[in-house]
mmCIF file of C-alpha atoms in Angstrom:
data_model
loop_
_atom_site.group_PDB
_atom_site.id
_atom_site.type_symbol
_atom_site.label_atom_id
_atom_site.label_comp_id
_atom_site.label_asym_id
_atom_site.label_seq_id
_atom_site.Cartn_x
_atom_site.Cartn_y
_atom_site.Cartn_z
ATOM 1 C CA MET B 145 105.536 118.533 58.468
ATOM 2 C CA ARG B 146 102.638 118.159 56.017
ATOM 3 C CA ARG B 147 100.022 115.506 56.590
ATOM 4 C CA GLY B 148 101.036 112.281 54.849
ATOM 5 C CA GLY B 149 104.567 113.620 54.276
ATOM 6 C CA ILE B 150 108.014 112.737 55.575
ATOM 7 C CA ARG B 151 108.304 112.576 59.346
ATOM 8 C CA PRO B 152 111.388 113.692 61.308
ATOM 9 C CA ILE B 153 113.314 110.903 63.012
ATOM 10 C CA THR B 154 113.914 112.929 66.175
ATOM 11 C CA VAL B 155 110.541 114.075 67.481
ATOM 12 C CA ASN B 156 111.568 116.626 70.136
ATOM 13 C CA ARG B 157 114.479 118.766 71.247
ATOM 14 C CA TYR B 158 115.633 116.173 73.795
ATOM 15 C CA GLU B 159 116.031 113.472 71.148
ATOM 16 C CA ALA B 160 117.755 115.959 68.838
ATOM 17 C CA ALA B 161 120.202 116.962 71.592
ATOM 18 C CA ALA B 162 120.957 113.329 72.478
ATOM 19 C CA ASP B 163 121.476 112.599 68.800
ATOM 20 C CA ARG B 164 124.045 115.409 68.485
ATOM 21 C CA ILE B 165 126.022 114.235 71.524
ATOM 22 C CA LEU B 166 125.991 110.577 70.477
ATOM 23 C CA GLN B 167 126.934 111.433 66.884
ATOM 24 C CA GLN B 168 130.018 113.229 68.206
ATOM 25 C CA ILE B 169 130.906 110.217 70.345
ATOM 26 C CA ALA B 170 130.429 107.862 67.387
ATOM 27 C CA ALA B 171 132.768 109.982 65.276
ATOM 28 C CA GLU B 172 135.383 110.069 68.046
ATOM 29 C CA TYR B 173 135.470 106.288 68.393
ATOM 30 C CA GLY B 174 134.866 105.324 64.777
ATOM 31 C CA ASP B 175 131.443 103.811 65.439
ATOM 32 C CA ARG B 176 128.091 104.424 63.763
ATOM 33 C CA LEU B 177 124.959 105.721 65.452
ATOM 34 C CA LEU B 178 121.536 104.452 64.384
ATOM 35 C CA LEU B 179 118.179 105.809 65.499
ATOM 36 C CA LYS B 180 114.876 104.031 66.118
ATOM 37 C CA VAL B 181 116.218 100.538 65.432
ATOM 38 C CA GLY B 182 113.763 97.670 65.797
ATOM 39 C CA LEU B 183 114.592 95.367 68.681
ATOM 40 C CA VAL B 184 114.373 92.342 66.360
ATOM 41 C CA ASP B 185 116.883 94.020 64.015
ATOM 42 C CA ALA B 186 119.441 94.452 66.782
ATOM 43 C CA ILE B 187 118.840 91.173 68.677
ATOM 44 C CA ASP B 188 118.186 87.600 67.537
ATOM 45 C CA ILE B 189 114.865 87.169 69.278
ATOM 46 C CA ASP B 190 114.063 83.824 67.594
ATOM 47 C CA GLY B 191 117.286 82.302 68.923
ATOM 48 C CA MET B 192 116.668 83.466 72.477
ATOM 49 C CA ASN B 193 115.498 80.738 74.837
ATOM 50 C CA GLY B 194 113.108 81.251 77.693
ATOM 51 C CA LEU B 195 111.215 84.272 76.392
ATOM 52 C CA THR B 196 107.521 84.380 77.180
ATOM 53 C CA SER B 197 105.001 84.859 74.396
ATOM 54 C CA ARG B 198 104.336 88.342 75.836
ATOM 55 C CA ALA B 199 108.029 89.237 75.570
ATOM 56 C CA LYS B 200 108.285 87.941 72.002
ATOM 57 C CA SER B 201 105.182 89.838 70.970
ATOM 58 C CA TYR B 202 106.572 93.005 72.516
ATOM 59 C CA ALA B 203 109.975 92.537 70.847
ATOM 60 C CA LEU B 204 108.351 92.454 67.403
ATOM 61 C CA ARG B 205 106.930 95.944 67.966
ATOM 62 C CA ALA B 206 109.589 97.628 70.112
ATOM 63 C CA HIS B 207 112.533 99.742 69.032
ATOM 64 C CA LEU B 208 115.676 101.191 70.591
ATOM 65 C CA ASP B 209 115.927 104.984 70.658
ATOM 66 C CA PHE B 210 119.643 104.925 69.819
ATOM 67 C CA LEU B 211 121.962 102.056 68.924
ATOM 68 C CA MET B 212 125.741 102.501 68.767
ATOM 69 C CA VAL B 213 127.103 100.081 66.178
ATOM 70 C CA ASP B 214 130.599 98.678 65.805
ATOM 71 C CA THR B 215 131.516 99.507 62.207
ATOM 72 C CA ALA B 216 133.868 96.514 61.992
ATOM 73 C CA THR B 217 131.265 93.895 62.930
ATOM 74 C CA GLY B 218 127.971 95.654 62.227
ATOM 75 C CA CYS B 219 126.764 94.614 65.695
ATOM 76 C CA GLY B 220 125.412 96.880 68.368
ATOM 77 C CA ARG B 221 127.834 97.996 71.069
ATOM 78 C CA PHE B 222 125.243 99.574 73.352
ATOM 79 C CA ALA B 223 121.788 101.112 73.277
ATOM 80 C CA VAL B 224 120.478 104.331 74.786
ATOM 81 C CA GLU B 225 116.890 104.953 75.848
ATOM 82 C CA LEU B 226 115.679 108.493 76.522
ATOM 83 C CA ASP B 227 112.961 108.077 79.153
ATOM 84 C CA GLY B 228 110.297 110.669 79.878
ATOM 85 C CA ARG B 229 108.318 111.049 83.089
ATOM 86 C CA GLN B 230 105.817 108.350 82.140
ATOM 87 C CA HIS B 231 108.574 105.742 82.395
ATOM 88 C CA ALA B 232 108.585 106.231 86.162
ATOM 89 C CA SER B 233 104.886 106.876 86.720
ATOM 90 C CA ASP B 234 102.940 104.711 84.251
ATOM 91 C CA SER B 235 102.672 101.013 85.136
ATOM 92 C CA GLN B 236 102.230 99.824 81.534
ATOM 93 C CA THR B 237 105.273 101.783 80.398
ATOM 94 C CA ARG B 238 107.258 100.327 83.288
ATOM 95 C CA GLU B 239 106.254 96.799 82.275
ATOM 96 C CA ARG B 240 107.475 97.411 78.732
ATOM 97 C CA ASP B 241 110.714 98.841 80.100
ATOM 98 C CA ARG B 242 111.260 95.685 82.166
ATOM 99 C CA LEU B 243 110.702 93.529 79.092
ATOM 100 C CA LYS B 244 113.205 95.545 77.075
ATOM 101 C CA ASP B 245 115.739 95.511 79.921
ATOM 102 C CA ASP B 246 115.450 91.731 80.220
ATOM 103 C CA ILE B 247 115.776 91.109 76.476
ATOM 104 C CA CYS B 248 118.840 93.344 76.182
ATOM 105 C CA ALA B 249 120.415 91.742 79.268
ATOM 106 C CA ARG B 250 119.869 88.268 77.797
ATOM 107 C CA ALA B 251 121.547 89.385 74.574
ATOM 108 C CA ASP B 252 124.460 91.051 76.449
ATOM 109 C CA LEU B 253 123.569 94.408 74.904
ATOM 110 C CA PRO B 254 124.336 97.161 77.448
ATOM 111 C CA LEU B 255 121.327 99.451 77.774
ATOM 112 C CA LEU B 256 121.711 102.960 79.174
ATOM 113 C CA ARG B 257 118.563 104.736 80.368
ATOM 114 C CA ILE B 258 118.764 108.517 80.646
ATOM 115 C CA ALA B 259 116.343 111.316 81.483
ATOM 116 C CA SER B 260 115.993 114.841 80.141
ATOM 117 C CA ASP B 261 118.988 116.164 82.150
ATOM 118 C CA PHE B 262 121.490 114.101 80.127
ATOM 119 C CA ALA B 263 122.964 117.268 78.566
ATOM 120 C CA ARG B 264 123.785 118.787 81.968
ATOM 121 C CA GLN B 265 127.374 119.981 82.017
ATOM 122 C CA VAL B 266 129.581 119.058 84.977
ATOM 123 C CA GLY B 267 133.103 120.332 84.462
ATOM 124 C CA ARG B 268 134.315 119.158 81.076
ATOM 125 C CA TRP B 269 131.658 116.469 80.808
ATOM 126 C CA SER B 270 128.059 116.365 79.756
ATOM 127 C CA VAL B 271 126.282 113.619 81.676
ATOM 128 C CA LEU B 272 125.718 111.539 78.528
ATOM 129 C CA SER B 273 129.286 111.908 77.250
ATOM 130 C CA TYR B 274 130.631 110.876 80.675
ATOM 131 C CA LEU B 275 128.502 107.730 80.812
ATOM 132 C CA THR B 276 129.477 106.661 77.309
ATOM 133 C CA GLU B 277 133.127 107.447 78.026
ATOM 134 C CA ALA B 278 132.889 105.003 80.933
ATOM 135 C CA PHE B 279 131.697 102.363 78.454
ATOM 136 C CA TYR B 280 134.604 102.878 76.045
ATOM 137 C CA ARG B 281 137.130 102.972 78.865
ATOM 138 C CA SER B 282 135.844 99.673 80.207
ATOM 139 C CA GLU B 283 136.048 98.156 76.712
ATOM 140 C CA ALA B 284 139.662 99.298 76.363
ATOM 141 C CA PHE B 285 140.444 98.002 79.858
ATOM 142 C CA HIS B 286 139.104 94.515 79.133
ATOM 143 C CA LYS B 287 140.854 94.433 75.757
ATOM 144 C CA ALA B 288 144.119 95.242 77.551
ATOM 145 C CA GLN B 289 143.423 92.363 79.946
ATOM 146 C CA GLU B 290 142.963 90.008 76.988
ATOM 147 C CA GLY B 291 146.316 91.233 75.664
ATOM 148 C CA ARG B 292 147.836 90.610 79.123
ATOM 149 C CA GLU B 293 148.744 94.265 79.508
ATOM 150 C CA ILE B 294 146.575 94.395 82.646
ATOM 151 C CA PRO B 295 146.313 91.471 85.108
ATOM 152 C CA PHE B 296 143.035 89.538 84.912
ATOM 153 C CA ASP B 297 142.441 89.962 88.641
ATOM 154 C CA GLU B 298 142.293 93.752 88.261
ATOM 155 C CA VAL B 299 138.732 95.091 88.485
ATOM 156 C CA PHE B 300 137.647 97.990 86.299
ATOM 157 C CA ASP B 301 136.661 101.058 88.299
ATOM 158 C CA ILE B 302 135.857 104.358 86.628
ATOM 159 C CA ALA B 303 137.071 106.120 89.777
ATOM 160 C CA ASN B 304 140.638 104.892 89.152
ATOM 161 C CA PHE B 305 141.140 107.126 86.105
ATOM 162 C CA VAL B 306 143.093 110.341 86.605
ATOM 163 C CA THR B 307 143.875 113.361 84.480
ATOM 164 C CA LEU B 308 145.943 116.541 84.761
ATOM 165 C CA ASP B 309 144.175 119.639 86.018
ATOM 166 C CA GLY B 310 144.858 123.166 84.820
ATOM 167 C CA GLU B 311 147.913 123.405 87.075
ATOM 168 C CA GLY B 312 149.420 120.106 85.963
ATOM 169 C CA HIS B 313 148.381 118.183 89.066
ATOM 170 C CA LEU B 314 146.821 114.735 88.983
ATOM 171 C CA ALA B 315 143.054 114.781 89.546
ATOM 172 C CA LEU B 316 140.292 112.182 89.571
ATOM 173 C CA ASP B 317 138.746 112.040 86.113
ATOM 174 C CA THR B 318 135.217 111.332 87.286
ATOM 175 C CA LEU B 319 132.053 113.388 87.178
ATOM 176 C CA ASP B 320 132.507 114.197 90.877
ATOM 177 C CA GLY B 321 136.305 114.430 90.873
ATOM 178 C CA ASN B 322 136.384 118.212 91.281
ATOM 179 C CA ALA B 323 133.593 118.040 93.859
ATOM 180 C CA ARG B 324 135.524 115.514 95.963
ATOM 181 C CA LEU B 325 138.652 117.662 95.855
ATOM 182 C CA SER B 326 136.749 120.830 96.690
ATOM 183 C CA LEU B 327 135.024 119.228 99.690
ATOM 184 C CA LEU B 328 138.326 117.803 100.913
ATOM 185 C CA GLN B 329 140.070 121.161 100.686
ATOM 186 C CA HIS B 330 137.235 123.016 102.410
ATOM 187 C CA GLY B 331 137.085 120.399 105.161
ATOM 188 C CA LEU B 332 140.828 120.370 105.811
ATOM 189 C CA ALA B 333 140.799 124.166 105.961
ATOM 190 C CA ALA B 334 137.939 123.984 108.522
ATOM 191 C CA ARG B 335 135.655 126.028 106.302
ATOM 192 C CA ILE B 336 133.113 123.206 106.634
ATOM 193 C CA PRO B 337 132.801 120.663 109.494
ATOM 194 C CA ALA B 338 133.554 117.534 107.413
ATOM 195 C CA THR B 339 135.280 116.490 104.206
ATOM 196 C CA HIS B 340 132.487 114.166 103.042
ATOM 197 C CA PRO B 341 128.709 114.255 103.132
ATOM 198 C CA ASP B 342 126.718 111.341 104.468
ATOM 199 C CA LEU B 343 125.301 109.551 101.445
ATOM 200 C CA PHE B 344 122.607 106.890 101.093
ATOM 201 C CA CYS B 345 121.690 105.274 97.785
ATOM 202 C CA THR B 346 118.368 103.439 97.703
ATOM 203 C CA LYS B 347 116.152 101.755 95.132
ATOM 204 C CA LEU B 348 112.758 102.943 93.931
ATOM 205 C CA PRO B 349 111.684 99.595 92.460
ATOM 206 C CA GLN B 350 108.189 100.668 91.455
ATOM 207 C CA GLU B 351 109.661 103.494 89.382
ATOM 208 C CA GLY B 352 112.641 101.588 88.023
ATOM 209 C CA SER B 353 114.922 104.246 89.481
ATOM 210 C CA LEU B 354 117.663 104.823 92.033
ATOM 211 C CA GLN B 355 117.930 107.782 94.377
ATOM 212 C CA ALA B 356 120.803 109.227 96.369
ATOM 213 C CA HIS B 357 120.388 111.468 99.390
ATOM 214 C CA ALA B 358 123.415 113.360 100.645
ATOM 215 C CA TRP B 359 123.550 115.735 103.582
ATOM 216 C CA MET B 360 126.063 117.723 105.578
ATOM 217 C CA ALA B 361 125.797 120.040 108.591
ATOM 218 C CA ILE B 362 127.128 123.482 107.787
ATOM 219 C CA ALA B 363 126.220 125.245 111.068
ATOM 220 C CA PRO B 364 124.001 124.551 114.098
ATOM 221 C CA ASP B 365 120.616 123.386 112.745
ATOM 222 C CA ARG B 366 121.655 124.235 109.178
ATOM 223 C CA TYR B 367 122.110 121.454 106.651
ATOM 224 C CA LEU B 368 123.028 121.142 103.006
ATOM 225 C CA ILE B 369 120.847 118.440 101.466
ATOM 226 C CA SER B 370 120.941 116.892 98.017
ATOM 227 C CA LYS B 371 118.523 114.441 96.441
ATOM 228 C CA VAL B 372 119.150 112.965 92.991
ATOM 229 C CA VAL B 373 117.038 110.395 91.156
ATOM 230 C CA VAL B 374 118.201 108.563 88.017
ATOM 231 C CA ARG B 375 116.823 105.741 85.938
ATOM 232 C CA ASP B 376 118.205 102.332 86.832
ATOM 233 C CA PHE B 377 120.255 100.744 84.052
ATOM 234 C CA ARG B 378 122.596 97.886 83.208
ATOM 235 C CA PHE B 379 125.569 99.387 81.440
ATOM 236 C CA SER B 380 129.279 98.738 81.050
ATOM 237 C CA GLY B 381 131.848 100.885 82.821
ATOM 238 C CA ILE B 382 129.625 102.469 85.432
ATOM 239 C CA ALA B 383 126.743 101.271 87.562
ATOM 240 C CA ALA B 384 123.624 103.341 88.116
ATOM 241 C CA PHE B 385 124.347 103.618 91.845
ATOM 242 C CA GLU B 386 127.861 104.973 91.158
ATOM 243 C CA PHE B 387 126.421 107.525 88.783
ATOM 244 C CA VAL B 388 123.718 108.795 91.153
ATOM 245 C CA GLU B 389 126.207 108.989 94.037
ATOM 246 C CA GLN B 390 128.546 111.109 91.939
ATOM 247 C CA LEU B 391 125.748 113.502 91.008
ATOM 248 C CA ALA B 392 124.743 113.848 94.680
ATOM 249 C CA ARG B 393 128.316 114.752 95.662
ATOM 250 C CA VAL B 394 128.448 117.314 92.863
ATOM 251 C CA GLU B 395 125.284 118.956 94.169
ATOM 252 C CA ILE B 396 126.574 119.043 97.756
ATOM 253 C CA ALA B 397 129.828 120.669 96.578
ATOM 254 C CA GLU B 398 127.817 123.262 94.635
ATOM 255 C CA LEU B 399 125.754 124.025 97.748
ATOM 256 C CA VAL B 400 128.943 124.375 99.821
ATOM 257 C CA ASP B 401 130.338 126.897 97.337
ATOM 258 C CA ARG B 402 127.124 128.915 97.443
ATOM 259 C CA TRP B 403 127.072 128.871 101.262
ATOM 260 C CA LEU B 404 130.715 129.957 101.538
ATOM 261 C CA ALA B 405 130.004 132.741 99.046
ATOM 262 C CA GLY B 406 127.480 134.126 101.537
ATOM 263 C CA GLU B 407 124.321 132.851 99.879
ATOM 264 C CA GLU B 408 121.832 131.504 102.408
ATOM 265 C CA GLN B 409 118.393 131.717 100.812
ATOM 266 C CA GLY B 410 117.448 128.342 99.330
ATOM 267 C CA VAL B 411 120.831 126.805 100.182
ATOM 268 C CA ALA B 412 120.697 125.452 103.743
ATOM 269 C CA GLN B 413 117.751 123.763 105.474
ATOM 270 C CA ASN B 414 116.903 123.269 109.127
ATOM 271 C CA GLY B 415 116.287 120.049 111.029
ATOM 272 C CA THR B 416 112.807 119.733 109.544
ATOM 273 C CA GLY B 417 114.297 119.524 106.071
ATOM 274 C CA LEU B 418 116.841 116.975 107.259
ATOM 275 C CA ASN B 419 114.129 114.847 108.860
ATOM 276 C CA LYS B 420 112.133 114.919 105.620
ATOM 277 C CA ALA B 421 115.139 113.611 103.684
ATOM 278 C CA VAL B 422 115.756 110.935 106.313
ATOM 279 C CA ALA B 423 112.093 109.870 106.102
ATOM 280 C CA GLU B 424 112.436 109.436 102.326
ATOM 281 C CA VAL B 425 115.482 107.229 102.819
ATOM 282 C CA GLN B 426 113.681 105.238 105.501
ATOM 283 C CA ALA B 427 110.648 104.698 103.243
ATOM 284 C CA ALA B 428 112.917 103.387 100.479
ATOM 285 C CA ILE B 429 114.731 101.076 102.915
ATOM 286 C CA ASP B 430 111.408 99.712 104.151
ATOM 287 C CA THR B 431 110.193 99.117 100.584
ATOM 288 C CA ALA B 432 113.368 97.592 99.147
ATOM 289 C CA GLY B 433 114.645 95.896 102.310
ATOM 290 C CA GLY B 434 117.923 97.809 102.526
ATOM 291 C CA THR B 435 120.207 100.236 100.741
ATOM 292 C CA VAL B 436 122.281 99.899 97.582
ATOM 293 C CA SER B 437 125.238 101.640 99.238
ATOM 294 C CA ILE B 438 126.008 103.980 102.102
ATOM 295 C CA GLY B 439 128.786 106.383 102.987
ATOM 296 C CA TYR B 440 128.700 108.091 106.376
ATOM 297 C CA GLY B 441 131.063 109.762 108.761
ATOM 298 C CA ALA B 442 131.082 112.967 110.777
ATOM 299 C CA ALA B 443 129.020 115.032 108.338
ATOM 300 C CA LEU B 444 126.290 115.791 110.905
ATOM 301 C CA SER B 445 128.582 116.521 113.839
ATOM 302 C CA GLY B 446 128.210 120.294 113.625
ATOM 303 C CA GLY B 447 124.444 120.410 113.252
ATOM 304 C CA GLY B 448 123.257 119.446 116.706
ATOM 305 C CA ASN B 449 120.659 116.935 115.528
ATOM 306 C CA THR B 450 120.869 113.161 115.844
ATOM 307 C CA ILE B 451 118.936 110.980 113.429
ATOM 308 C CA SER B 452 118.461 107.240 113.093
ATOM 309 C CA LEU B 453 117.668 104.850 110.268
ATOM 310 C CA ARG B 454 116.174 101.398 110.783
ATOM 311 C CA PHE B 455 117.644 98.576 108.734
ATOM 312 C CA PRO B 456 116.568 94.924 108.583
ATOM 313 C CA ALA B 457 119.641 94.014 110.613
ATOM 314 C CA GLY B 458 119.522 96.853 113.118
ATOM 315 C CA THR B 459 119.515 100.601 113.623
ATOM 316 C CA LEU B 460 122.114 103.045 112.328
ATOM 317 C CA ARG B 461 122.367 106.247 114.344
ATOM 318 C CA LEU B 462 123.975 109.409 113.002
ATOM 319 C CA PRO B 463 126.188 111.329 113.531
ATOM 320 C CA HIS B 464 128.776 108.583 113.449
ATOM 321 C CA HIS B 465 132.373 109.363 114.400
ATOM 322 C CA SER B 466 134.341 106.178 113.783
ATOM 323 C CA GLY B 467 135.237 106.779 110.147
ATOM 324 C CA PHE B 468 133.935 106.863 106.599
ATOM 325 C CA VAL B 469 132.326 103.802 105.032
ATOM 326 C CA ASN B 470 132.755 104.104 101.286
ATOM 327 C CA ARG B 471 130.768 101.096 100.116
ATOM 328 C CA GLY B 472 128.391 98.493 101.442
ATOM 329 C CA THR B 473 125.021 97.959 102.988
ATOM 330 C CA TYR B 474 124.666 98.315 106.749
ATOM 331 C CA GLU B 475 124.551 94.776 108.128
ATOM 332 C CA ASP B 476 125.888 95.089 111.665
#
């Protein structure tokens, strides 16, 4: 680019890659993708009550990285922000992110925040294509409810969608669908001690992120441990905590496959590694006052170590043998 000349709209390879994926999605659904759209062009800021002068001033200068537009109405369907590391570490950037999140929420514009791993491929999905597919599925679901094809008391859940696998069998059509099946099969065949990892999703409010820790004993004092952090977002079709949980299960399943293939170096950790992960969960619980969700069962039963987590309402001790809790914060 020559000085004083035309500037490229996408400024790095991450933006260019996101643009390619979103352009394909727009073509598939008959929508139009716009880049670097001013916030005031997408949202009626003047007609929005309750905004502070700081928020209004920010809105006049801010833009959306990507805006998916409904070609029939010309209105935005959803926005996508590609966040770099400074969005989690820089306080001024985080303040601007909070302002943008609030303005988009007030306008009912779903805003998806993604990091540089959005192009990661999991099965047939890239992370970004999966998240946007959840949006379009939820839109179709609610339209079917309006047409009385689906009862109004039915709740949309991305985990309820199924597809046919390569052998013609029904399979969960989620990012972690294959991982869930693989863990179940390995567990039932006694190749691993449990069919599910223990999983704790917690908030990192200062960073505007969510994290999921998952762990599973694979042998005495040997543990498979996953930690995934994603940007928090308010989107349609899938919540940030569902997304980060799915990624954590995928990573645990990948570690299981590597362990069963005979790979040990860099795969399993000892009790010290487990305690470090537990300490990170505990620190997040202490900061946020609880968890976003938990799932625990007998995943630690073969490891020989007992751990505990302190919650505002009590203490949870693992391993736990009375069943698997799929959703909810520990309140007992």
